[in-house]
């Protein structure tokens, strides 16, 4: 059975004129202007809808990043204030320790051995008490 015999006559496909078969499958070269315009408008509408959805998602992500950035900035300012306070505390502690070291040097240079023994005994006692409390 030949290929021509398999095509029904009612299909409208003509084997002698291949452009008719093409036109039936794909439309004419000029096409139906209203149909193409409607298809183009529908495609444009679909793309606009998709773009609007994506813009909405981006807007939400930007708002999240903005709030996160503001939180990080607030935390950094709070940490800087705390560091400034700690700097002042360490400076005063450093001065206090410096004065204490000067006094200890004065005691050791005075030659009073009994006072030095009391000082060493006191320090050992304090360390033992701390050790006992930690245990």
Short mmCIF file of N, CA and C in Angstrom, two decimals:
data_model
loop_
_atom_site.label_atom_id
_atom_site.label_comp_id
_atom_site.label_asym_id
_atom_site.label_seq_id
_atom_site.Cartn_x
_atom_site.Cartn_y
_atom_site.Cartn_z
N UNK A 1 0.85 -1.17 0.00
CA UNK A 1 0.00 0.00 0.00
C UNK A 1 0.90 1.23 0.00
N UNK A 2 0.65 2.11 -0.88
CA UNK A 2 1.48 3.29 -1.06
C UNK A 2 1.11 4.34 -0.01
N UNK A 3 2.01 5.27 0.20
CA UNK A 3 1.81 6.34 1.18
C UNK A 3 0.59 7.18 0.82
N UNK A 4 0.39 7.38 -0.46
CA UNK A 4 -0.75 8.18 -0.93
C UNK A 4 -2.07 7.53 -0.55
N UNK A 5 -2.08 6.22 -0.51
CA UNK A 5 -3.32 5.51 -0.20
C UNK A 5 -3.67 5.62 1.29
N UNK A 6 -2.70 5.86 2.14
CA UNK A 6 -2.94 5.91 3.58
C UNK A 6 -3.53 7.24 4.02
N UNK A 7 -3.35 8.28 3.28
CA UNK A 7 -3.84 9.60 3.67
C UNK A 7 -5.31 9.69 3.27
N UNK A 8 -6.20 9.95 4.23
CA UNK A 8 -7.61 10.05 3.88
C UNK A 8 -7.85 11.28 3.03
N UNK A 9 -8.81 11.18 2.17
CA UNK A 9 -9.12 12.28 1.27
C UNK A 9 -9.71 13.45 2.03
N UNK A 10 -10.35 13.19 3.16
CA UNK A 10 -11.01 14.27 3.91
C UNK A 10 -10.01 15.09 4.71
N UNK A 11 -8.77 14.66 4.81
CA UNK A 11 -7.78 15.40 5.60
C UNK A 11 -7.43 16.71 4.96
N UNK A 12 -7.66 16.86 3.72
CA UNK A 12 -7.37 18.10 3.02
C UNK A 12 -5.93 18.21 2.60
N UNK A 13 -5.11 17.24 2.90
CA UNK A 13 -3.71 17.29 2.54
C UNK A 13 -3.58 16.87 1.09
N UNK A 14 -2.89 17.63 0.37
CA UNK A 14 -2.69 17.33 -1.04
C UNK A 14 -1.24 16.97 -1.26
N UNK A 15 -1.03 15.81 -1.86
CA UNK A 15 0.34 15.39 -2.12
C UNK A 15 0.92 16.13 -3.32
N UNK A 16 0.08 16.64 -4.14
CA UNK A 16 0.59 17.35 -5.30
C UNK A 16 1.01 18.76 -4.94
N UNK A 17 0.45 19.34 -3.90
CA UNK A 17 0.79 20.70 -3.50
C UNK A 17 1.28 20.67 -2.04
N UNK A 18 2.59 20.51 -1.83
CA UNK A 18 3.09 20.40 -0.46
C UNK A 18 2.90 21.66 0.35
N UNK A 19 2.73 22.81 -0.29
CA UNK A 19 2.55 24.04 0.48
C UNK A 19 1.21 24.03 1.21
N UNK A 20 0.20 23.34 0.66
CA UNK A 20 -1.09 23.24 1.35
C UNK A 20 -0.93 22.45 2.65
N UNK A 21 -0.16 21.37 2.61
CA UNK A 21 0.06 20.57 3.82
C UNK A 21 0.81 21.40 4.86
N UNK A 22 1.78 22.14 4.40
CA UNK A 22 2.53 22.99 5.32
C UNK A 22 1.63 24.05 5.92
N UNK A 23 0.82 24.67 5.08
CA UNK A 23 -0.09 25.71 5.55
C UNK A 23 -1.08 25.16 6.57
N UNK A 24 -1.53 23.92 6.34
CA UNK A 24 -2.46 23.32 7.29
C UNK A 24 -1.79 23.03 8.63
N UNK A 25 -0.53 22.64 8.59
CA UNK A 25 0.18 22.33 9.83
C UNK A 25 0.65 23.58 10.56
N UNK A 26 1.25 24.52 9.85
CA UNK A 26 1.90 25.66 10.49
C UNK A 26 1.21 26.99 10.23
N UNK A 27 0.23 27.04 9.39
CA UNK A 27 -0.42 28.29 9.05
C UNK A 27 0.28 28.93 7.87
N UNK A 28 -0.34 29.95 7.33
CA UNK A 28 0.25 30.63 6.19
C UNK A 28 1.39 31.52 6.63
N UNK A 29 2.19 31.96 5.66
CA UNK A 29 3.32 32.83 5.99
C UNK A 29 2.85 34.15 6.58
N UNK A 30 1.80 34.68 6.05
CA UNK A 30 1.28 35.93 6.62
C UNK A 30 0.57 35.65 7.93
N UNK A 31 0.05 34.47 8.08
CA UNK A 31 -0.59 34.07 9.32
C UNK A 31 -1.87 34.83 9.54
N UNK A 32 -2.57 34.45 10.53
CA UNK A 32 -3.76 35.19 10.93
C UNK A 32 -3.30 36.27 11.88
N UNK A 33 -3.36 37.49 11.47
CA UNK A 33 -2.86 38.60 12.28
C UNK A 33 -3.57 38.68 13.63
N UNK A 34 -4.87 38.55 13.72
CA UNK A 34 -5.51 38.62 15.04
C UNK A 34 -5.06 37.49 15.96
N UNK A 35 -4.90 36.27 15.41
CA UNK A 35 -4.48 35.15 16.24
C UNK A 35 -3.05 35.36 16.74
N UNK A 36 -2.18 35.82 15.89
CA UNK A 36 -0.79 36.05 16.31
C UNK A 36 -0.71 37.18 17.32
N UNK A 37 -1.51 38.21 17.11
CA UNK A 37 -1.51 39.34 18.04
C UNK A 37 -2.02 38.88 19.41
N UNK A 38 -3.06 38.07 19.42
CA UNK A 38 -3.60 37.56 20.68
C UNK A 38 -2.58 36.67 21.38
N UNK A 39 -1.89 35.84 20.60
CA UNK A 39 -0.86 34.99 21.18
C UNK A 39 0.28 35.82 21.75
N UNK A 40 0.68 36.86 21.03
CA UNK A 40 1.76 37.73 21.51
C UNK A 40 1.33 38.46 22.78
N UNK A 41 0.08 38.92 22.82
CA UNK A 41 -0.41 39.61 24.02
C UNK A 41 -0.47 38.65 25.20
N UNK A 42 -0.92 37.43 24.94
CA UNK A 42 -0.99 36.43 26.02
C UNK A 42 0.41 36.11 26.54
N UNK A 43 1.35 35.94 25.62
CA UNK A 43 2.73 35.66 26.02
C UNK A 43 3.31 36.82 26.82
N UNK A 44 3.04 38.04 26.36
CA UNK A 44 3.52 39.22 27.08
C UNK A 44 2.90 39.30 28.47
N UNK A 45 1.62 39.00 28.56
CA UNK A 45 0.93 39.02 29.86
C UNK A 45 1.53 37.97 30.80
N UNK A 46 1.80 36.79 30.27
CA UNK A 46 2.40 35.72 31.09
C UNK A 46 3.79 36.15 31.59
N UNK A 47 4.58 36.76 30.70
CA UNK A 47 5.92 37.19 31.09
C UNK A 47 5.84 38.31 32.13
N UNK A 48 4.90 39.24 31.97
CA UNK A 48 4.73 40.31 32.95
C UNK A 48 4.32 39.75 34.30
N UNK A 49 3.42 38.77 34.30
CA UNK A 49 3.00 38.14 35.55
C UNK A 49 4.18 37.47 36.24
N UNK A 50 4.97 36.76 35.47
CA UNK A 50 6.15 36.09 36.03
C UNK A 50 7.15 37.11 36.57
N UNK A 51 7.36 38.19 35.82
CA UNK A 51 8.27 39.24 36.28
C UNK A 51 7.76 39.89 37.57
N UNK A 52 6.44 40.14 37.64
CA UNK A 52 5.87 40.72 38.86
C UNK A 52 6.07 39.79 40.05
N UNK A 53 5.90 38.49 39.84
CA UNK A 53 6.08 37.53 40.92
C UNK A 53 7.54 37.53 41.39
N UNK A 54 8.46 37.55 40.44
CA UNK A 54 9.89 37.54 40.78
C UNK A 54 10.27 38.84 41.48
N UNK A 55 9.73 39.97 41.02
CA UNK A 55 10.01 41.26 41.67
C UNK A 55 9.50 41.24 43.10
N UNK A 56 8.33 40.65 43.33
CA UNK A 56 7.80 40.52 44.69
C UNK A 56 8.72 39.70 45.58
N UNK A 57 9.22 38.59 45.06
CA UNK A 57 10.14 37.76 45.83
C UNK A 57 11.43 38.52 46.14
N UNK A 58 11.95 39.22 45.15
CA UNK A 58 13.18 40.00 45.36
C UNK A 58 12.95 41.09 46.40
N UNK A 59 11.78 41.71 46.36
CA UNK A 59 11.47 42.76 47.32
C UNK A 59 11.46 42.20 48.74
N UNK A 60 10.88 41.02 48.92
CA UNK A 60 10.88 40.39 50.24
C UNK A 60 12.30 40.08 50.70
N UNK A 61 13.12 39.57 49.81
CA UNK A 61 14.50 39.24 50.17
C UNK A 61 15.29 40.50 50.50
N UNK A 62 15.04 41.58 49.76
CA UNK A 62 15.74 42.84 50.04
C UNK A 62 15.33 43.38 51.40
N UNK A 63 14.04 43.29 51.74
CA UNK A 63 13.58 43.74 53.06
C UNK A 63 14.24 42.92 54.16
N UNK A 64 14.37 41.61 53.95
CA UNK A 64 15.02 40.75 54.93
C UNK A 64 16.49 41.14 55.10
N UNK A 65 17.18 41.36 53.97
CA UNK A 65 18.59 41.76 54.03
C UNK A 65 18.75 43.13 54.70
N UNK A 66 17.82 44.03 54.44
CA UNK A 66 17.87 45.36 55.06
C UNK A 66 17.73 45.25 56.57
N UNK A 67 16.75 44.48 57.04
CA UNK A 67 16.57 44.34 58.48
C UNK A 67 17.76 43.63 59.12
N UNK A 68 18.32 42.67 58.42
CA UNK A 68 19.50 41.97 58.92
C UNK A 68 20.70 42.91 59.01
N UNK A 69 20.87 43.76 58.02
CA UNK A 69 21.96 44.73 58.01
C UNK A 69 21.80 45.74 59.14
N UNK A 70 20.58 46.19 59.37
CA UNK A 70 20.32 47.13 60.47
C UNK A 70 20.64 46.47 61.81
N UNK A 71 20.25 45.21 61.97
CA UNK A 71 20.54 44.48 63.21
C UNK A 71 22.05 44.33 63.42
N UNK A 72 22.77 44.02 62.35
CA UNK A 72 24.23 43.89 62.45
C UNK A 72 24.85 45.22 62.84
N UNK A 73 24.37 46.32 62.26
CA UNK A 73 24.88 47.65 62.60
C UNK A 73 24.62 47.99 64.06
N UNK A 74 23.41 47.69 64.56
CA UNK A 74 23.10 47.95 65.97
C UNK A 74 24.01 47.13 66.89
N UNK A 75 24.21 45.88 66.53
CA UNK A 75 25.08 45.01 67.34
C UNK A 75 26.52 45.51 67.33
N UNK A 76 27.00 45.98 66.18
CA UNK A 76 28.37 46.50 66.09
C UNK A 76 28.52 47.75 66.95
N UNK A 77 27.52 48.64 66.94
CA UNK A 77 27.59 49.85 67.78
C UNK A 77 27.60 49.49 69.26
N UNK A 78 26.76 48.52 69.64
CA UNK A 78 26.72 48.09 71.04
C UNK A 78 28.06 47.47 71.45
N UNK A 79 28.64 46.65 70.57
CA UNK A 79 29.93 46.03 70.87
C UNK A 79 31.04 47.08 70.99
N UNK A 80 31.02 48.10 70.13
CA UNK A 80 32.02 49.16 70.21
C UNK A 80 31.91 49.93 71.53
N UNK A 81 30.68 50.19 71.97
CA UNK A 81 30.49 50.88 73.25
C UNK A 81 31.02 50.02 74.40
N UNK A 82 30.75 48.71 74.34
CA UNK A 82 31.25 47.81 75.38
C UNK A 82 32.78 47.76 75.36
N UNK A 83 33.39 47.74 74.18
CA UNK A 83 34.85 47.73 74.09
C UNK A 83 35.45 49.02 74.64
N UNK A 84 34.80 50.15 74.39
CA UNK A 84 35.28 51.41 74.95
C UNK A 84 35.24 51.38 76.47
N UNK A 85 34.16 50.83 77.04
CA UNK A 85 34.06 50.70 78.49
C UNK A 85 35.14 49.77 79.03
N UNK A 86 35.37 48.67 78.33
CA UNK A 86 36.40 47.73 78.78
C UNK A 86 37.78 48.37 78.70
N UNK A 87 38.02 49.19 77.69
CA UNK A 87 39.31 49.87 77.58
C UNK A 87 39.55 50.76 78.79
N UNK A 88 38.51 51.49 79.19
CA UNK A 88 38.64 52.33 80.39
C UNK A 88 38.89 51.50 81.64
N UNK A 89 38.18 50.38 81.76
CA UNK A 89 38.36 49.50 82.92
C UNK A 89 39.78 48.92 82.95
N UNK A 90 40.27 48.48 81.80
CA UNK A 90 41.62 47.92 81.75
C UNK A 90 42.68 48.99 82.04
N UNK A 91 42.44 50.20 81.60
CA UNK A 91 43.39 51.27 81.89
C UNK A 91 43.48 51.53 83.38
N UNK A 92 42.32 51.60 84.05
CA UNK A 92 42.34 51.84 85.50
C UNK A 92 42.95 50.65 86.24
N UNK A 93 42.67 49.43 85.77
CA UNK A 93 43.26 48.25 86.40
C UNK A 93 44.77 48.23 86.19
N UNK A 94 45.21 48.62 85.02
CA UNK A 94 46.65 48.68 84.74
C UNK A 94 47.34 49.68 85.67
N UNK A 95 46.72 50.83 85.87
CA UNK A 95 47.29 51.82 86.79
C UNK A 95 47.34 51.28 88.21
N UNK A 96 46.28 50.60 88.63
CA UNK A 96 46.23 50.03 89.98
C UNK A 96 47.33 48.98 90.16
N UNK A 97 47.50 48.10 89.17
CA UNK A 97 48.55 47.08 89.27
C UNK A 97 49.94 47.71 89.23
N UNK A 98 50.10 48.75 88.45
CA UNK A 98 51.40 49.45 88.41
C UNK A 98 51.74 50.04 89.77
N UNK A 99 50.77 50.67 90.42
CA UNK A 99 51.01 51.23 91.76
C UNK A 99 51.30 50.13 92.77
N UNK A 100 50.60 49.00 92.65
CA UNK A 100 50.84 47.87 93.57
C UNK A 100 52.25 47.32 93.38
N UNK A 101 52.70 47.22 92.14
CA UNK A 101 54.05 46.72 91.89
C UNK A 101 55.10 47.68 92.45
N UNK A 102 54.85 48.98 92.36
CA UNK A 102 55.79 49.95 92.95
C UNK A 102 55.87 49.76 94.45
N UNK A 103 54.73 49.54 95.11
CA UNK A 103 54.73 49.33 96.56
C UNK A 103 55.47 48.04 96.92
N UNK A 104 55.24 46.96 96.12
CA UNK A 104 55.94 45.71 96.41
C UNK A 104 57.45 45.86 96.24
N UNK A 105 57.87 46.60 95.24
CA UNK A 105 59.31 46.84 95.07
C UNK A 105 59.86 47.63 96.25
N UNK A 106 59.06 48.57 96.74
CA UNK A 106 59.48 49.34 97.91
C UNK A 106 59.62 48.46 99.13
N UNK A 107 58.71 47.52 99.31
CA UNK A 107 58.77 46.61 100.46
C UNK A 107 59.98 45.70 100.36
N UNK A 108 60.24 45.16 99.17
CA UNK A 108 61.38 44.25 99.02
C UNK A 108 62.71 44.99 99.16
N UNK A 109 62.75 46.25 98.76
CA UNK A 109 63.99 47.02 98.87
C UNK A 109 64.24 47.52 100.28
N UNK A 110 63.20 47.57 101.11
CA UNK A 110 63.38 48.09 102.48
C UNK A 110 64.17 47.13 103.35
N UNK A 111 64.18 45.86 103.01
CA UNK A 111 64.97 44.91 103.77
C UNK A 111 64.22 44.33 104.95
N UNK A 112 62.98 44.63 105.11
CA UNK A 112 62.20 44.10 106.23
C UNK A 112 61.72 42.71 105.83
N UNK A 113 62.43 41.67 106.29
CA UNK A 113 62.16 40.29 105.92
C UNK A 113 60.89 39.74 106.53
N UNK A 114 60.57 40.21 107.76
CA UNK A 114 59.38 39.69 108.43
C UNK A 114 58.11 40.10 107.67
N UNK A 115 58.05 41.32 107.19
CA UNK A 115 56.89 41.79 106.43
C UNK A 115 56.74 41.00 105.13
N UNK A 116 57.87 40.66 104.50
CA UNK A 116 57.84 39.88 103.27
C UNK A 116 57.32 38.47 103.55
N UNK A 117 57.68 37.87 104.65
CA UNK A 117 57.17 36.54 105.00
C UNK A 117 55.66 36.58 105.20
N UNK A 118 55.18 37.63 105.88
CA UNK A 118 53.73 37.76 106.07
C UNK A 118 53.01 37.89 104.71
N UNK A 119 53.60 38.65 103.82
CA UNK A 119 53.00 38.84 102.50
C UNK A 119 52.95 37.53 101.72
N UNK A 120 54.02 36.77 101.73
CA UNK A 120 54.06 35.48 101.03
C UNK A 120 53.07 34.52 101.65
N UNK A 121 52.99 34.48 102.98
CA UNK A 121 52.04 33.59 103.66
C UNK A 121 50.60 33.97 103.30
N UNK A 122 50.33 35.27 103.23
CA UNK A 122 48.98 35.72 102.88
C UNK A 122 48.61 35.29 101.45
N UNK A 123 49.52 35.44 100.52
CA UNK A 123 49.26 35.06 99.13
C UNK A 123 49.02 33.56 99.03
N UNK A 124 49.83 32.75 99.73
CA UNK A 124 49.65 31.30 99.72
C UNK A 124 48.30 30.94 100.32
N UNK A 125 47.92 31.61 101.42
CA UNK A 125 46.63 31.36 102.06
C UNK A 125 45.47 31.68 101.10
N UNK A 126 45.56 32.78 100.39
CA UNK A 126 44.50 33.16 99.44
C UNK A 126 44.39 32.12 98.33
N UNK A 127 45.51 31.66 97.80
CA UNK A 127 45.45 30.64 96.76
C UNK A 127 44.86 29.33 97.27
N UNK A 128 45.17 28.96 98.51
CA UNK A 128 44.60 27.74 99.09
C UNK A 128 43.09 27.87 99.27
N UNK A 129 42.63 29.03 99.70
CA UNK A 129 41.19 29.25 99.88
C UNK A 129 40.49 29.18 98.52
N UNK A 130 41.05 29.80 97.53
CA UNK A 130 40.46 29.75 96.18
C UNK A 130 40.43 28.32 95.67
N UNK A 131 41.51 27.57 95.88
CA UNK A 131 41.56 26.17 95.45
C UNK A 131 40.49 25.36 96.17
N UNK A 132 40.32 25.60 97.47
CA UNK A 132 39.33 24.86 98.25
C UNK A 132 37.90 25.21 97.78
N UNK A 133 37.65 26.47 97.43
CA UNK A 133 36.32 26.88 96.97
C UNK A 133 35.99 26.31 95.59
N UNK A 134 36.98 26.20 94.75
CA UNK A 134 36.75 25.69 93.40
C UNK A 134 36.47 24.19 93.43
N UNK A 135 37.16 23.48 94.32
CA UNK A 135 36.98 22.03 94.41
C UNK A 135 35.63 21.75 94.91
#
